[in-house]
Amino acid sequence: MEKTTISTKNAPAPIGPYNQAILINDMLFISGQVCIDPETGELRNKDLQEETHQVMQNLKAILQKAGMNFENVVKTTIFITDMHRFSEMNEVYGKYFSNNFPARETVQVSALPKFVNVEISMIAVK
């Protein structure tokens, strides 16, 4: 099994001992992304929609570095701190896919890194 580390400056650097993504054969495993702006290092979280948009932009940058896009995504995992706000997040999330939605689960958690409201990870296949 050959593992290739995927890393781009267009997504935030890891805030712990992990990589942005790992490519194994044609499968890309993207670590959970939060709303850190890679240019400033600051959180973009004035509201949940801005936060979700930044998360999706970070994921997009990692996909692009691996030569993929959202059409390659087969599975997402979404962590959210308040399930009552699911529709706010879901509205933004859905705009990144063109009716070819991946499988996913959404889980409410008590807290996330940097105390953000949403974190999303992905699996994509070439």
Short mmCIF file of C-alpha atoms in Angstrom, two decimals:
data_model
loop_
_atom_site.label_atom_id
_atom_site.label_comp_id
_atom_site.label_asym_id
_atom_site.label_seq_id
_atom_site.Cartn_x
_atom_site.Cartn_y
_atom_site.Cartn_z
CA MET A 1 0.00 0.00 0.00
CA GLU A 2 1.45 3.30 -1.09
CA LYS A 3 0.38 6.34 0.93
CA THR A 4 0.82 9.83 -0.48
CA THR A 5 0.44 12.88 1.72
CA ILE A 6 -1.66 15.65 0.15
CA SER A 7 -0.92 19.15 1.41
CA THR A 8 -1.78 22.60 0.07
CA LYS A 9 -1.25 26.13 1.31
CA ASN A 10 -4.79 26.89 0.04
CA ALA A 11 -6.21 25.05 3.05
CA PRO A 12 -5.26 25.57 6.69
CA ALA A 13 -2.23 23.77 8.05
CA PRO A 14 -3.08 20.96 10.47
CA ILE A 15 -3.49 22.06 14.08
CA GLY A 16 -2.36 18.68 15.39
CA PRO A 17 -0.46 15.52 14.45
CA TYR A 18 -2.28 14.70 11.21
CA ASN A 19 -2.17 15.51 7.49
CA GLN A 20 -4.70 17.45 5.43
CA ALA A 21 -5.30 14.31 3.39
CA ILE A 22 -3.88 10.92 2.48
CA LEU A 23 -4.14 9.40 -1.00
CA ILE A 24 -4.06 5.60 -1.24
CA ASN A 25 -4.32 4.33 -4.82
CA ASP A 26 -7.37 6.22 -6.14
CA MET A 27 -8.92 6.95 -2.73
CA LEU A 28 -8.49 10.28 -0.97
CA PHE A 29 -9.14 10.56 2.77
CA ILE A 30 -9.49 14.21 3.84
CA SER A 31 -9.14 15.10 7.50
CA GLY A 32 -11.89 17.11 9.14
CA GLN A 33 -11.78 20.76 8.15
CA VAL A 34 -12.96 23.72 10.19
CA CYS A 35 -13.49 27.36 9.21
CA ILE A 36 -9.87 28.54 9.41
CA ASP A 37 -9.01 30.95 6.60
CA PRO A 38 -5.71 29.61 5.20
CA GLU A 39 -4.51 33.11 4.22
CA THR A 40 -4.96 34.72 7.63
CA GLY A 41 -5.13 31.80 10.04
CA GLU A 42 -8.24 33.38 11.51
CA LEU A 43 -11.64 31.75 12.00
CA ARG A 44 -14.34 32.79 9.50
CA ASN A 45 -17.35 32.23 11.72
CA LYS A 46 -19.50 35.35 11.92
CA ASP A 47 -22.43 32.99 11.24
CA LEU A 48 -22.91 29.30 10.50
CA GLN A 49 -23.29 29.86 6.76
CA GLU A 50 -19.96 31.71 6.50
CA GLU A 51 -18.39 29.02 8.65
CA THR A 52 -19.71 26.20 6.44
CA HIS A 53 -18.66 28.03 3.28
CA GLN A 54 -15.06 28.34 4.57
CA VAL A 55 -15.02 24.65 5.52
CA MET A 56 -16.18 23.71 2.02
CA GLN A 57 -13.59 26.01 0.42
CA ASN A 58 -10.86 24.32 2.48
CA LEU A 59 -12.10 20.90 1.36
CA LYS A 60 -12.26 22.10 -2.25
CA ALA A 61 -8.62 23.24 -2.11
CA ILE A 62 -7.51 19.82 -0.85
CA LEU A 63 -9.57 18.02 -3.49
CA GLN A 64 -8.02 20.22 -6.20
CA LYS A 65 -4.49 19.52 -4.95
CA ALA A 66 -5.26 15.81 -5.40
CA GLY A 67 -6.64 16.41 -8.92
CA MET A 68 -10.26 15.95 -7.86
CA ASN A 69 -13.41 17.95 -7.22
CA PHE A 70 -16.71 17.53 -5.37
CA GLU A 71 -17.94 15.11 -8.06
CA ASN A 72 -15.31 12.65 -6.78
CA VAL A 73 -16.62 12.74 -3.21
CA VAL A 74 -18.32 9.49 -2.17
CA LYS A 75 -18.68 10.03 1.60
CA THR A 76 -18.76 12.93 4.04
CA THR A 77 -18.93 13.08 7.79
CA ILE A 78 -20.32 16.25 9.31
CA PHE A 79 -19.93 17.18 12.96
CA ILE A 80 -22.14 20.01 14.20
CA THR A 81 -22.53 21.41 17.71
CA ASP A 82 -26.26 22.19 17.42
CA MET A 83 -28.53 19.98 15.33
CA HIS A 84 -31.19 22.71 15.51
CA ARG A 85 -28.94 24.65 13.09
CA PHE A 86 -28.61 21.76 10.63
CA SER A 87 -30.62 23.51 7.88
CA GLU A 88 -28.30 26.55 7.93
CA MET A 89 -25.29 24.32 7.35
CA ASN A 90 -27.08 22.04 4.90
CA GLU A 91 -28.13 24.94 2.66
CA VAL A 92 -24.50 25.92 2.05
CA TYR A 93 -23.19 22.33 1.90
CA GLY A 94 -25.71 21.32 -0.79
CA LYS A 95 -24.61 24.11 -3.14
CA TYR A 96 -21.21 22.47 -3.61
CA PHE A 97 -22.67 19.34 -5.21
CA SER A 98 -24.58 19.10 -8.50
CA ASN A 99 -27.26 16.54 -7.56
CA ASN A 100 -24.57 13.84 -7.33
CA PHE A 101 -24.62 13.88 -3.54
CA PRO A 102 -22.28 11.61 -1.58
CA ALA A 103 -23.28 9.32 1.24
CA ARG A 104 -22.99 11.06 4.60
CA GLU A 105 -23.77 11.16 8.26
CA THR A 106 -24.26 14.20 10.43
CA VAL A 107 -23.52 13.94 14.13
CA GLN A 108 -24.11 16.45 16.89
CA VAL A 109 -21.14 16.83 19.20
CA SER A 110 -20.60 18.85 22.37
CA ALA A 111 -17.50 20.69 21.11
CA LEU A 112 -15.11 20.92 18.16
CA PRO A 113 -11.52 22.18 17.75
CA LYS A 114 -11.20 25.93 18.32
CA PHE A 115 -14.83 25.78 19.53
CA VAL A 116 -16.22 26.13 16.01
CA ASN A 117 -19.73 24.95 15.10
CA VAL A 118 -19.06 22.62 12.17
CA GLU A 119 -16.32 20.25 10.95
CA ILE A 120 -16.49 18.17 7.78
CA SER A 121 -14.30 15.30 6.54
CA MET A 122 -14.51 13.56 3.15
CA ILE A 123 -13.58 10.47 1.22
CA ALA A 124 -13.18 10.86 -2.55
CA VAL A 125 -12.32 8.45 -5.37
CA LYS A 126 -10.72 9.23 -8.73
#
